[in-house]
Amino acid sequence: MWPQGVRRIKAAEASKAMALTQVSSNKCCGGFQKVFEHNSSELKCRMKFGIYLPPKAESSKCPVLYWLSGLTCTEQNFITKAGAQQAASEHGLIIVAPDTSPRGCNIEGEDESWDFGTGAGFYVNATDEPWKANYRMYAYVTEELPRLINAHFPADPEKMSISGHSMGGHGALICALKNPGKYKSVSAFAPICNPMQCAWGQKAFGGYLGSDKTAWEAYDATVLAGSYAGPQLDILIDQGRDDQFLSAGQLLPDNLIAACTEKKIPVVFRLQQGYDHSYFFIFSFINDHIKHHGKYLNA
Amino acid sequence: MRRADSVSHAAPPPPLRSEPPTGVQGYAASARRLCRRAPLPQHPRERSRESGACPTTLTFEQPRLDGSVKQTHRLEVIAEEDTETEQEPEQEPEQEPEQGPEQGPDPADDDLYDADECGRYGMWDKVGLGVELPTNEPYVLVAEKKGGTFGSGGEMALMGLPDEKEMSAPVSTFQRFSVESNESLRFEPYIPSDEEEPGQLRQQSGKTVYDEDVFEEEPRTGGTGGRGDSDPAGGGAAEAPADGDESEAADVFCTECMTPKTPLEPHKNHRVIQIPKAAMEIKDDLCAKMRKLEEQIAQMENFAGHLEEIFITVEENFGRQEQNLEQHYNDVIQTLTQRYDDRASGLEEEKKVKLQTLYTQLVDCGKTLDVSKELIEAAQEVHRNEDKLAFLQAVIPTIDRIEDFTKEELDLKLAATMEFENSAVDLSDVKQMMESINIVPAPSAPVINPQVPNSAGSTSVRVCWSLFSDDTVEYYELHYRPVLEDTTAEEPPPEESKVKVKETYRTVTDLLPNAQYEFWVTATNTTGISPPSEKAVYMTVPSPPVIKPRECASCPSAALIRWESGNTNPVDSYTVELSETDEETSDAITESIVAVPTCECLVQLQPGRRYCFSVRAVNIGGPSERSHPVTVHTTGTFFHLLEDTAHPCLSISEDGFTMFYGDEDIPISAMMFSDNTFAQCVAVLGELIPVRGRHYWEVEVEDHTEFRIGVAYQDTQRNGYLGGNNTSWCMRHVVTPSRHKYEFLHNGWTQDIRITINPHRIGVSLDYDTGKLSFFNAVLSQHLYTFDCHFLRYVHPCFALDHPGALTVHNGIEAPDYVHYA
C-alpha cells in the first residue's frame, strides 16, 4: 500500500502538466457526468471534455468508450442530448466526449464557416498552415486524450472503443481503421463515410491537408477500409433514412459498405426509416450502440 | 506484550533430544490406564442380568459396552483439548523469560521442570504416569501459535520468509526448533524413514507427529482440572516440562520384539518403525479384530433371534398337535363306547329271545306230557275195565284220542341254540378313525391374497395365499387363467392352467405382459382336497415403454421426454427416472418422477449437465423394466423438426437436421398436403421445448441459399410465407443480381439493413423473458438484428427455403455470451 501511494503521489507531481480542472459534476444514473478542462499539448489550447463515470468506476477499472461529436458540436451536445448515461451505467462503461476542434487559437478564418475551423476539426492532423500547429485532433483523440483519461480516471487502458456521429462517425471509423487492435469495437451514427467524395470532406481535407489528395486517403474511411489489415472489426452503423445530408450526398455509406463487402469487414448498416440527422435519431439508437460496445468491452 | 513474548518463546531450542523412551513409557502407561478403565463399566451387564433378559443377549452386549467406554474416553480427550487450547496463551508469557535465553538443549533443566511441575501440581499422579506423560497437546498448539506470531510480527516477513499462512500450516510445529539455525526457512514436511540417521530433525519431527497422534487418540492423560487450577499460580511454566517429555519419548518401535525401543538399542535385523506408525498399525490391527468380533456378535444375535422364533413355533405346533390328538382320541373312545353299548344290548336281547323260546318250548313239552299221561291213565282205566262191553265201548274213543294224539309228531328240536351268534363286527370305521388320528382333516379353502404391489414381472406374477393355521396341507394346486376383457358370453372361457405348489406362494411365469390373470388355489392333504379359494386377479407388469428420441426436446433448464407405452392395454402410470451421468460409473438413480399419467414428461434440470433418462410403465403389478435410456445434455436447446409440417417439396435428412429443397419439380397433384403441412412456403417447423427463458440454435447455410429462418407460432398460417404475417418472425436472405439482401421480416415489414459479410452460420437467440429474437453471424460473433416482440404463446423454430438448396440446423449449442448484448 505504502509504496504504491508514494508512487501515485510522484506520478501526480510529475504530471502536473496534465492537470485537470473540473468544470462541472452532476450525478447521473448512479454515476457522475462531469466536464473537465485541461491544457492540451497537441492542440496547444484549453480543451474541455465530458466524461461519464458509471457507478462501477467507484470500485473497479472500467472500459472507455470515446465519442466523437459532429460538426459544430462541443463536448456538451452528446452528454446532454444522447441519453447514453443509462446504458453506460448498466454496462459499466466510461464515456469520454471531447470537443470537436481546438478553440480560441486565433487562427485567421477559424470561425468563418460552420463546417471548417472551430467546431470542425475533422479528426485529422493538419499539415497545412495555418492549421498544422493546433488542428491535430487525430493525435488528440487517439493519443493525448486516452493518456490523460488513463492517468486520471479508473479506466482500463486495454479496453477502449470508439463511436461518433456524422463528422465524429468519420472520426471514429478512421481511428479504428488506422489503429488496428487499438479499439475493441467501433460504431457510428450517420458517419461521413467517404469524405474525399463529398463537399464537407473535400473542403476540410483541402484546408487541413493541402491539395494533394493522396494525403487525404489516410483519413478517408472508405479508402482505409479497402486496405485494412488487422484484428477483425465489428462495425455497427445507423443511418436515418430521412437524413438531409444522406440525400445531399455528404455521407455516402454505400461506398463504405461496398469497400467493406469487398474486404470482408463485418458491417451491419441499418437504414432507419423516418429518422434524420439529429440527436433525436442518436437518442433512439444509442442503447444499441452501447450494447454493441459493451459486448466487446466487457467480453 | 504477549506477541513479543510468544515470539521469544518460540526461540527455545528443543531441550528434548535425549531420552526418547520416557515418552513411550508414558504412552504405554496411559494405554494401560485405558485397559484398566475399559472393563470398569460392568454394572450395566449385571443390571441387565438382573432384569431377566436372555443371557445370550447380554453377552452380545458386552463388547458394545466396551466400545462405548472408549467413546467416552474420546469425548473426554476432546473436552480436554478445548480447555487447554484456551489456557495455552496465558501460559506463554511466563514461560518466555526462562526459555528465551536458552540457546541449546538443556535436558537437566527440563527434568527439573518436569519434577517440579508434577510435584507441584500433582497433575500426573492420578494416572500414575509421572513426568513421562507424553501428552503434549498444549505444546503442539503453542508451536502453531508461534508460527502465526512470526508472520504477523513482521520480522520474519521482512526477512523474506513465507507468509503467515504458510507459517501456521501443520508443519509449522518444527519451526520453533530452528529459529537460530535458520531451519525454519525450510518447510519440508517430515517423512519418517527407517534409513534416516536418528538425527535431530528426525527425532523432533517424529516426535511431533507422535504427539499429535497422542493428542487425537489417547484418552485423557493429564488432569485438566489440575492444570486449570494451577494456571494463575504459575501455569505458564507447565509448558516447559511438557516440552521436555516430548523429546524424551521413544520414537521407534520394534515390530519383532513388539516393544518400543530407542533407536540406540540394538535391534539389528528387526523391523523397526516409528512409534506413531507402530501405534497406528497396532491400532488398526486391534480395530480389525474388534470388527471381527462385532461381526460375530451380529451373527450370533441373528441366530438367537432365529432360535427364539423357532422356539415359539415349536410351542405353537405342540399346542396344535396336542389338541388334535385329544380330539381324535376322544372321538375314537366315544365311538367304541357306543359300539360296546350297542353290542352289549344286542347280546342281552338275544339272550332274552332264546330263553323265551326255550321256555315256551318247555311249557309245550310239559303240556304234551300232561296230555300223554292223561291218555295213559285213561287207557289204563279202560284196560282195567272188566266189563268187556263197556271196555269195548269205552276203548274206541280212547284209542281214537291216542291215535289223534300220537298223530301229532313230537317236536323235539331246540327252538333256540345255545350259542350266541358271533356276528362279524365291522370296525373299519373305528379303524379309520384310529388311523386318522395321525392325519388331519381335509383342509379348508385357502385364502388367496390380493396382489402385492411391485411383486410382478412382465411375464410372471408372484401369487401368495394362506391357510387356516389348523390345516395341514400336503400341497396346493394353483389354478389360473387369463382374464379376457372382451369375452362375450358365447366364447368358452380360456383354458385354465394349474400347478402344484408346496409353499404358500408361487411365481407363475410365461405369462403375457400387462395382462390380468385369475388365480385360485386348493389345498390338498392325505385326507382330501379343500374347496377352492376365492378368485383373485393378478396382473403382470407392463412391457417397458419405448422412448421416442425424435420427439424429445431439451434446453438448459428442462427436458421434455416422450415415449410410447409399449403396451396394448392401458397402464396405470409411468415413472420417469433420471440420473446425472457426469461420471460414467454412476448408475444410481438420482431422481424419479412417479405417477406420470401421459406419455410425456417435462422435467426441470440444471444447466450444463448430462442426464440419462429412462421410463417405466407401472400398473398394479408394479413397474416395468426400464426403457432404453436416452441421454440429454443441458448445454443448449435441443429440438427436432416437426416433419409433419414440412412442405412436400422439403425433404429431411436421416438425422433430421438437414433439409433439402430439390431442383426437380414435383407436380402439384403428387404433393401430399395435410392441414398441418406448409402449402406455400417450403417450410418446416421445429418443436421447441415449451419452456420460457432463453433458447439458442444455429443454422448453417450456403452462400447462395435463399432461406427464411426464425420462429413462428405453432398455428402460423400454412398457406402464407414466413415473416409475411404476424405469427412469424424471420430473417430472410435474398440473392439479387447486384447483392445479397437480408430482411428481418415480421408481418411483411423489414428493417432496411445492409450486412457486408454473408453469414454462413446464423445464431438464433430467443429470449422469452425479454421478448427478444436475435440473429447473429455465429462465425464472427456479429449481431445482425433483434426483434422486440412479446411472445404471448410458445413459438417454434421455423425454417424455409425459397429456392432449391439446403440448410442444416445445429442444436444443443450453448448460447454464446455475446447473445446477452443483443
PDB file of N, CA and C in Angstrom, chain B residues 167-224:
ATOM      1  N   MET B 167       3.251 -20.246   7.520  1.00  0.00           N
ATOM      2  CA  MET B 167       3.865 -20.460   8.812  1.00  0.00           C
ATOM      3  C   MET B 167       2.956 -21.257   9.725  1.00  0.00           C
ATOM      4  N   SER B 168       1.703 -21.000   9.640  1.00  0.00           N
ATOM      5  CA  SER B 168       0.802 -21.672  10.559  1.00  0.00           C
ATOM      6  C   SER B 168       0.300 -22.985  10.002  1.00  0.00           C
ATOM      7  N   ALA B 169       0.850 -23.404   8.906  1.00  0.00           N
ATOM      8  CA  ALA B 169       0.490 -24.698   8.373  1.00  0.00           C
ATOM      9  C   ALA B 169       0.936 -25.772   9.348  1.00  0.00           C
ATOM     10  N   PRO B 170       0.376 -26.971   9.217  1.00  0.00           N
ATOM     11  CA  PRO B 170       0.678 -28.017  10.198  1.00  0.00           C
ATOM     12  C   PRO B 170       2.171 -28.228  10.421  1.00  0.00           C
ATOM     13  N   VAL B 171       2.967 -28.127   9.395  1.00  0.00           N
ATOM     14  CA  VAL B 171       4.373 -28.403   9.573  1.00  0.00           C
ATOM     15  C   VAL B 171       5.042 -27.378  10.463  1.00  0.00           C
ATOM     16  N   SER B 172       4.355 -26.346  10.735  1.00  0.00           N
ATOM     17  CA  SER B 172       4.991 -25.265  11.471  1.00  0.00           C
ATOM     18  C   SER B 172       5.422 -25.699  12.852  1.00  0.00           C
ATOM     19  N   THR B 173       4.990 -26.833  13.276  1.00  0.00           N
ATOM     20  CA  THR B 173       5.420 -27.326  14.572  1.00  0.00           C
ATOM     21  C   THR B 173       6.923 -27.438  14.640  1.00  0.00           C
ATOM     22  N   PHE B 174       7.584 -27.538  13.527  1.00  0.00           N
ATOM     23  CA  PHE B 174       9.041 -27.674  13.553  1.00  0.00           C
ATOM     24  C   PHE B 174       9.748 -26.352  13.748  1.00  0.00           C
ATOM     25  N   GLN B 175       9.084 -25.329  13.430  1.00  0.00           N
ATOM     26  CA  GLN B 175       9.805 -24.086  13.261  1.00  0.00           C
ATOM     27  C   GLN B 175      10.505 -23.631  14.517  1.00  0.00           C
ATOM     28  N   ARG B 176       9.910 -23.853  15.582  1.00  0.00           N
ATOM     29  CA  ARG B 176      10.477 -23.272  16.775  1.00  0.00           C
ATOM     30  C   ARG B 176      11.849 -23.840  17.062  1.00  0.00           C
ATOM     31  N   PHE B 177      12.135 -25.022  16.573  1.00  0.00           N
ATOM     32  CA  PHE B 177      13.432 -25.620  16.821  1.00  0.00           C
ATOM     33  C   PHE B 177      14.526 -24.912  16.062  1.00  0.00           C
ATOM     34  N   SER B 178      14.143 -24.252  15.051  1.00  0.00           N
ATOM     35  CA  SER B 178      15.168 -23.905  14.100  1.00  0.00           C
ATOM     36  C   SER B 178      15.340 -22.403  13.952  1.00  0.00           C
ATOM     37  N   VAL B 179      14.843 -21.704  14.881  1.00  0.00           N
ATOM     38  CA  VAL B 179      14.938 -20.256  14.717  1.00  0.00           C
ATOM     39  C   VAL B 179      16.389 -19.835  14.598  1.00  0.00           C
ATOM     40  N   GLU B 180      17.210 -20.355  15.473  1.00  0.00           N
ATOM     41  CA  GLU B 180      18.590 -19.879  15.450  1.00  0.00           C
ATOM     42  C   GLU B 180      19.374 -20.557  14.332  1.00  0.00           C
ATOM     43  N   SER B 181      18.964 -21.739  14.003  1.00  0.00           N
ATOM     44  CA  SER B 181      19.706 -22.440  12.965  1.00  0.00           C
ATOM     45  C   SER B 181      19.166 -22.116  11.578  1.00  0.00           C
ATOM     46  N   ASN B 182      18.183 -21.277  11.546  1.00  0.00           N
ATOM     47  CA  ASN B 182      17.608 -20.840  10.280  1.00  0.00           C
ATOM     48  C   ASN B 182      16.889 -21.977   9.551  1.00  0.00           C
ATOM     49  N   GLU B 183      16.646 -23.016  10.249  1.00  0.00           N
ATOM     50  CA  GLU B 183      15.976 -24.132   9.582  1.00  0.00           C
ATOM     51  C   GLU B 183      14.525 -23.845   9.278  1.00  0.00           C
ATOM     52  N   SER B 184      14.026 -22.880   9.974  1.00  0.00           N
ATOM     53  CA  SER B 184      12.605 -22.581   9.766  1.00  0.00           C
ATOM     54  C   SER B 184      12.342 -22.146   8.339  1.00  0.00           C
ATOM     55  N   LEU B 185      13.383 -21.846   7.648  1.00  0.00           N
ATOM     56  CA  LEU B 185      13.180 -21.457   6.261  1.00  0.00           C
ATOM     57  C   LEU B 185      12.793 -22.646   5.409  1.00  0.00           C
ATOM     58  N   ARG B 186      13.129 -23.791   5.902  1.00  0.00           N
ATOM     59  CA  ARG B 186      12.818 -24.964   5.089  1.00  0.00           C
ATOM     60  C   ARG B 186      11.508 -25.566   5.577  1.00  0.00           C
ATOM     61  N   PHE B 187      10.609 -25.621   4.707  1.00  0.00           N
ATOM     62  CA  PHE B 187       9.313 -26.197   5.085  1.00  0.00           C
ATOM     63  C   PHE B 187       9.192 -27.574   4.481  1.00  0.00           C
ATOM     64  N   GLU B 188      10.058 -28.411   4.938  1.00  0.00           N
ATOM     65  CA  GLU B 188       9.988 -29.759   4.393  1.00  0.00           C
ATOM     66  C   GLU B 188       9.073 -30.585   5.270  1.00  0.00           C
ATOM     67  N   PRO B 189       8.041 -31.091   4.697  1.00  0.00           N
ATOM     68  CA  PRO B 189       7.208 -31.970   5.501  1.00  0.00           C
ATOM     69  C   PRO B 189       8.040 -33.170   5.929  1.00  0.00           C
ATOM     70  N   TYR B 190       7.904 -33.537   7.123  1.00  0.00           N
ATOM     71  CA  TYR B 190       8.709 -34.652   7.602  1.00  0.00           C
ATOM     72  C   TYR B 190       8.135 -35.976   7.133  1.00  0.00           C
ATOM     73  N   ILE B 191       9.018 -36.770   6.588  1.00  0.00           N
ATOM     74  CA  ILE B 191       8.594 -38.116   6.190  1.00  0.00           C
ATOM     75  C   ILE B 191       9.402 -39.098   7.000  1.00  0.00           C
ATOM     76  N   PRO B 192       8.765 -39.786   7.887  1.00  0.00           N
ATOM     77  CA  PRO B 192       9.520 -40.728   8.711  1.00  0.00           C
ATOM     78  C   PRO B 192      10.164 -41.768   7.820  1.00  0.00           C
ATOM     79  N   SER B 193      11.395 -42.032   8.088  1.00  0.00           N
ATOM     80  CA  SER B 193      12.079 -43.009   7.256  1.00  0.00           C
ATOM     81  C   SER B 193      12.976 -43.851   8.132  1.00  0.00           C
ATOM     82  N   ASP B 194      13.015 -45.117   7.855  1.00  0.00           N
ATOM     83  CA  ASP B 194      13.796 -46.036   8.679  1.00  0.00           C
ATOM     84  C   ASP B 194      15.287 -45.853   8.460  1.00  0.00           C
ATOM     85  N   GLU B 195      15.627 -45.524   7.246  1.00  0.00           N
ATOM     86  CA  GLU B 195      17.049 -45.419   6.918  1.00  0.00           C
ATOM     87  C   GLU B 195      17.687 -44.201   7.560  1.00  0.00           C
ATOM     88  N   GLU B 196      16.885 -43.250   7.792  1.00  0.00           N
ATOM     89  CA  GLU B 196      17.413 -41.977   8.253  1.00  0.00           C
ATOM     90  C   GLU B 196      18.191 -42.139   9.557  1.00  0.00           C
ATOM     91  N   GLU B 197      19.299 -41.443   9.649  1.00  0.00           N
ATOM     92  CA  GLU B 197      20.032 -41.432  10.901  1.00  0.00           C
ATOM     93  C   GLU B 197      19.156 -40.809  11.966  1.00  0.00           C
ATOM     94  N   PRO B 198      19.248 -41.343  13.132  1.00  0.00           N
ATOM     95  CA  PRO B 198      18.404 -40.759  14.200  1.00  0.00           C
ATOM     96  C   PRO B 198      18.918 -39.379  14.560  1.00  0.00           C
ATOM     97  N   GLY B 199      18.849 -38.523  13.639  1.00  0.00           N
ATOM     98  CA  GLY B 199      19.360 -37.166  13.837  1.00  0.00           C
ATOM     99  C   GLY B 199      18.351 -36.282  14.528  1.00  0.00           C
ATOM    100  N   GLN B 200      18.768 -35.080  14.639  1.00  0.00           N
ATOM    101  CA  GLN B 200      17.957 -34.132  15.399  1.00  0.00           C
ATOM    102  C   GLN B 200      16.592 -33.920  14.775  1.00  0.00           C
ATOM    103  N   LEU B 201      16.636 -33.628  13.508  1.00  0.00           N
ATOM    104  CA  LEU B 201      15.385 -33.292  12.848  1.00  0.00           C
ATOM    105  C   LEU B 201      14.422 -34.449  12.925  1.00  0.00           C
ATOM    106  N   ARG B 202      15.005 -35.615  12.714  1.00  0.00           N
ATOM    107  CA  ARG B 202      14.150 -36.775  12.693  1.00  0.00           C
ATOM    108  C   ARG B 202      13.472 -36.956  14.026  1.00  0.00           C
ATOM    109  N   GLN B 203      14.262 -36.825  15.049  1.00  0.00           N
ATOM    110  CA  GLN B 203      13.658 -37.031  16.362  1.00  0.00           C
ATOM    111  C   GLN B 203      12.550 -36.030  16.604  1.00  0.00           C
ATOM    112  N   GLN B 204      12.859 -34.852  16.298  1.00  0.00           N
ATOM    113  CA  GLN B 204      11.879 -33.825  16.583  1.00  0.00           C
ATOM    114  C   GLN B 204      10.612 -34.045  15.779  1.00  0.00           C
ATOM    115  N   SER B 205      10.852 -34.243  14.527  1.00  0.00           N
ATOM    116  CA  SER B 205       9.666 -34.356  13.688  1.00  0.00           C
ATOM    117  C   SER B 205       8.884 -35.597  14.046  1.00  0.00           C
ATOM    118  N   GLY B 206       9.627 -36.644  14.239  1.00  0.00           N
ATOM    119  CA  GLY B 206       8.943 -37.885  14.588  1.00  0.00           C
ATOM    120  C   GLY B 206       8.126 -37.674  15.845  1.00  0.00           C
ATOM    121  N   LYS B 207       8.725 -36.990  16.713  1.00  0.00           N
ATOM    122  CA  LYS B 207       8.036 -36.747  17.956  1.00  0.00           C
ATOM    123  C   LYS B 207       6.777 -35.941  17.747  1.00  0.00           C
ATOM    124  N   THR B 208       6.915 -34.990  16.945  1.00  0.00           N
ATOM    125  CA  THR B 208       5.766 -34.119  16.748  1.00  0.00           C
ATOM    126  C   THR B 208       4.592 -34.909  16.210  1.00  0.00           C
ATOM    127  N   VAL B 209       4.895 -35.689  15.228  1.00  0.00           N
ATOM    128  CA  VAL B 209       3.824 -36.496  14.660  1.00  0.00           C
ATOM    129  C   VAL B 209       3.226 -37.384  15.734  1.00  0.00           C
ATOM    130  N   TYR B 210       4.140 -37.955  16.464  1.00  0.00           N
ATOM    131  CA  TYR B 210       3.693 -38.854  17.514  1.00  0.00           C
ATOM    132  C   TYR B 210       2.802 -38.105  18.492  1.00  0.00           C
ATOM    133  N   ASP B 211       3.246 -36.941  18.828  1.00  0.00           N
ATOM    134  CA  ASP B 211       2.473 -36.199  19.802  1.00  0.00           C
ATOM    135  C   ASP B 211       1.084 -35.899  19.283  1.00  0.00           C
ATOM    136  N   GLU B 212       1.037 -35.570  18.076  1.00  0.00           N
ATOM    137  CA  GLU B 212      -0.287 -35.286  17.514  1.00  0.00           C
ATOM    138  C   GLU B 212      -1.162 -36.528  17.587  1.00  0.00           C
ATOM    139  N   ASP B 213      -0.516 -37.617  17.342  1.00  0.00           N
ATOM    140  CA  ASP B 213      -1.254 -38.878  17.458  1.00  0.00           C
ATOM    141  C   ASP B 213      -1.862 -39.016  18.836  1.00  0.00           C
ATOM    142  N   VAL B 214      -1.017 -38.829  19.759  1.00  0.00           N
ATOM    143  CA  VAL B 214      -1.468 -38.945  21.139  1.00  0.00           C
ATOM    144  C   VAL B 214      -2.603 -37.978  21.369  1.00  0.00           C
ATOM    145  N   PHE B 215      -2.398 -36.876  20.863  1.00  0.00           N
ATOM    146  CA  PHE B 215      -3.395 -35.823  21.057  1.00  0.00           C
ATOM    147  C   PHE B 215      -4.755 -36.263  20.552  1.00  0.00           C
ATOM    148  N   GLU B 216      -4.721 -36.888  19.451  1.00  0.00           N
ATOM    149  CA  GLU B 216      -6.012 -37.281  18.875  1.00  0.00           C
ATOM    150  C   GLU B 216      -6.579 -38.524  19.533  1.00  0.00           C
ATOM    151  N   GLU B 217      -5.738 -39.483  19.756  1.00  0.00           N
ATOM    152  CA  GLU B 217      -6.245 -40.800  20.068  1.00  0.00           C
ATOM    153  C   GLU B 217      -6.213 -41.153  21.554  1.00  0.00           C
ATOM    154  N   GLU B 218      -5.202 -40.667  22.235  1.00  0.00           N
ATOM    155  CA  GLU B 218      -5.043 -41.104  23.607  1.00  0.00           C
ATOM    156  C   GLU B 218      -6.202 -40.651  24.470  1.00  0.00           C
ATOM    157  N   PRO B 219      -6.578 -41.456  25.379  1.00  0.00           N
ATOM    158  CA  PRO B 219      -7.525 -40.975  26.376  1.00  0.00           C
ATOM    159  C   PRO B 219      -6.805 -39.991  27.291  1.00  0.00           C
ATOM    160  N   ARG B 220      -7.562 -39.432  28.132  1.00  0.00           N
ATOM    161  CA  ARG B 220      -7.018 -38.365  28.959  1.00  0.00           C
ATOM    162  C   ARG B 220      -5.760 -38.826  29.671  1.00  0.00           C
ATOM    163  N   THR B 221      -4.765 -38.054  29.610  1.00  0.00           N
ATOM    164  CA  THR B 221      -3.528 -38.414  30.272  1.00  0.00           C
ATOM    165  C   THR B 221      -3.158 -37.409  31.336  1.00  0.00           C
ATOM    166  N   GLY B 222      -3.747 -36.308  31.335  1.00  0.00           N
ATOM    167  CA  GLY B 222      -3.410 -35.328  32.355  1.00  0.00           C
ATOM    168  C   GLY B 222      -4.671 -34.757  32.949  1.00  0.00           C
ATOM    169  N   GLY B 223      -4.596 -34.366  34.179  1.00  0.00           N
ATOM    170  CA  GLY B 223      -5.776 -33.798  34.817  1.00  0.00           C
ATOM    171  C   GLY B 223      -6.007 -32.380  34.324  1.00  0.00           C
ATOM    172  N   THR B 224      -7.039 -32.216  33.588  1.00  0.00           N
ATOM    173  CA  THR B 224      -7.314 -30.886  33.057  1.00  0.00           C
ATOM    174  C   THR B 224      -7.586 -29.927  34.195  1.00  0.00           C
TER     175      THR B 224
END
